Coordinates of C-alpha atoms in Angstrom, one line a residue:
X13 CA 92.8 89.5 71.5
X14 CA 94.9 90.4 74.6
X15 CA 94.8 87.9 77.4
X16 CA 95.8 89.0 80.9
X17 CA 96.3 86.7 83.8
X18 CA 97.4 87.5 87.4
X19 CA 97.5 83.9 88.5
X20 CA 96.0 82.4 91.7
X21 CA 98.1 84.1 94.4
X22 CA 95.9 85.2 97.4
X23 CA 97.0 88.9 97.2
X24 CA 95.3 91.0 94.6
X25 CA 97.4 92.5 91.8
X26 CA 95.9 96.0 91.6
X27 CA 99.0 97.5 90.0
X28 CA 98.6 95.4 86.9
X29 CA 94.8 95.5 86.8
X30 CA 94.8 99.3 87.2
X31 CA 96.9 99.6 84.1
X32 CA 94.4 97.8 81.9
X33 CA 92.3 100.9 81.2
X34 CA 95.0 102.2 78.9
X35 CA 94.6 99.1 76.7
X36 CA 91.1 100.1 75.7
X37 CA 92.6 102.6 73.2
X38 CA 94.2 99.7 71.3
X39 CA 90.8 98.5 70.2
X40 CA 91.6 94.8 70.9
X41 CA 89.4 92.4 72.8
X42 CA 90.6 92.1 76.3
X43 CA 90.1 88.9 78.3
X44 CA 91.3 89.1 82.0
X45 CA 91.7 86.5 84.7
X46 CA 91.9 88.9 87.7
X47 CA 92.3 86.7 90.8
X48 CA 91.0 87.6 94.3
X49 CA 90.7 91.3 93.7
X50 CA 87.9 93.3 92.2
X51 CA 87.2 93.0 88.4
X52 CA 88.9 95.6 86.3
X53 CA 86.5 98.4 85.3
X54 CA 85.4 98.5 81.7
X55 CA 86.6 94.9 80.9
X56 CA 83.7 92.9 79.4
X57 CA 85.4 89.5 79.5
X58 CA 86.8 89.2 83.1
X59 CA 86.7 86.3 85.5
X60 CA 88.3 85.9 88.9
X61 CA 89.5 82.4 88.2
X62 CA 89.2 80.1 85.1
X63 CA 89.4 76.4 84.7
X64 CA 92.8 75.3 83.3
X65 CA 91.3 74.3 79.9
X66 CA 89.8 77.8 79.6
X67 CA 93.1 79.4 80.4
X68 CA 94.8 77.3 77.7
X69 CA 92.2 78.3 75.2
X70 CA 92.8 81.9 76.0
X71 CA 96.6 81.5 75.6
X72 CA 95.9 79.8 72.3
X73 CA 93.5 82.5 71.0
X74 CA 95.5 85.5 72.2
X75 CA 97.5 87.8 69.9
X76 CA 99.3 89.1 73.0
X77 CA 99.7 87.7 76.5
X78 CA 100.3 89.9 79.6
X79 CA 101.0 87.9 82.7
X80 CA 102.4 88.0 86.2
X81 CA 105.7 86.1 86.5
X82 CA 104.2 82.8 87.4
X83 CA 106.2 79.9 85.8
X84 CA 103.1 78.1 84.7
X85 CA 101.6 81.2 83.0
X86 CA 104.9 82.0 81.3
X87 CA 105.3 78.4 80.0
X88 CA 101.7 78.2 78.8
X89 CA 102.2 81.5 76.9
X90 CA 105.5 80.4 75.3
X91 CA 104.0 77.0 74.4
X92 CA 101.6 78.9 72.2
X93 CA 104.4 80.9 70.5
X94 CA 104.1 84.1 72.6
X95 CA 106.9 86.2 74.0
X96 CA 104.8 87.2 77.0
X97 CA 104.8 90.6 78.5
X98 CA 105.6 89.9 82.2
X99 CA 104.6 92.2 85.0
X100 CA 106.3 90.6 88.1
X101 CA 104.6 90.9 91.5
X102 CA 107.0 92.8 93.8
X103 CA 107.4 92.1 97.5
X104 CA 108.1 95.8 98.3
X105 CA 104.7 96.7 97.0
X106 CA 103.0 94.0 99.0
X107 CA 102.2 91.9 96.0
X108 CA 103.9 88.7 97.0
X109 CA 105.8 87.1 99.9
X110 CA 109.2 87.6 98.3
X111 CA 110.8 88.7 95.1
X112 CA 111.1 85.4 93.3
X113 CA 108.9 86.8 90.5
X114 CA 111.2 89.7 89.9
X115 CA 114.2 87.4 89.9
X116 CA 112.7 85.0 87.4
X117 CA 111.6 87.9 85.2
X118 CA 115.1 89.4 85.1
X119 CA 116.7 86.0 84.3
X120 CA 114.2 85.2 81.5
X121 CA 114.4 88.7 80.1
X122 CA 118.2 88.4 79.8
X123 CA 117.7 85.3 77.8
X124 CA 115.0 86.8 75.6
X125 CA 112.3 84.6 77.0
X126 CA 110.0 87.4 78.1
X127 CA 109.5 91.1 77.9
X128 CA 109.5 92.7 81.4
X129 CA 107.2 95.5 82.1
X130 CA 108.3 97.1 85.4
X131 CA 106.4 100.3 84.9
X132 CA 102.7 99.6 84.3
X133 CA 102.3 103.1 82.9
X134 CA 104.2 101.7 79.9
X135 CA 102.0 98.6 79.5
X136 CA 100.0 100.0 76.5
X137 CA 103.2 100.8 74.6
X138 CA 104.6 97.3 75.4
X139 CA 101.4 95.7 74.1
X140 CA 101.5 97.8 70.9
X141 CA 105.1 96.8 70.2
X142 CA 104.8 93.1 71.3
X143 CA 106.7 90.7 69.0
X144 CA 104.5 88.7 66.6
X145 CA 103.3 85.4 67.8
X146 CA 105.5 82.5 66.8
X147 CA 108.7 84.3 67.7
X148 CA 109.1 82.4 71.0
X149 CA 110.8 79.1 71.4
X150 CA 108.4 76.4 72.2
X151 CA 108.3 74.8 75.7
X152 CA 109.7 71.5 74.4
X153 CA 112.6 73.4 72.7
X154 CA 115.9 72.4 74.4
X155 CA 117.1 76.0 74.5
X156 CA 113.8 77.1 76.3
X157 CA 114.2 74.2 78.8
X158 CA 117.8 75.2 79.5
X159 CA 116.8 78.9 79.9
X160 CA 114.1 78.1 82.4
X161 CA 116.3 75.7 84.3
X162 CA 119.1 78.2 84.4
X163 CA 116.7 81.0 85.6
X164 CA 115.3 78.8 88.4
X165 CA 118.9 77.9 89.5
X166 CA 119.9 81.6 89.4
X167 CA 122.7 81.0 86.9
X168 CA 124.2 84.1 85.3
X169 CA 122.9 84.9 81.8
X170 CA 125.3 83.8 79.0
X171 CA 127.3 86.8 77.6
X172 CA 127.3 87.3 73.8
X173 CA 130.5 86.4 72.0
X174 CA 132.6 89.4 70.8
X175 CA 132.2 89.8 67.0

């Protein structure tokens, strides 16, 4: 099952929702929390908003998670062993009030915490090649906590040591 969440921000996230049609070819069940916009066409299991326990159940049941770059959504996905595919909302596209989601995505991607999907035309390919569940650090893992803290502070990503 593929779980997609756009969070609770008041602006619709049509760019991500419009890309979901390409996921039908993958043959997986698709569960979508689509926010204040219109439900994505052709998605059987879609709700504007879900209670938190239902969200957690979907993170747990999912084989792949696609999410906006909300910290809570990323942490919930990682807690269940996912390396989430993150489509950050972008200020220039009218999707958010600033670019904090893009900044967080870049920082976590450098540390291997998420897979950024900047071009939604490539979403289906990203889903098809998503790493297996269980390859993510858990939320309680000290390395994950340090990575999120560093990303939120804007610290530069550590550089690999020369071999």
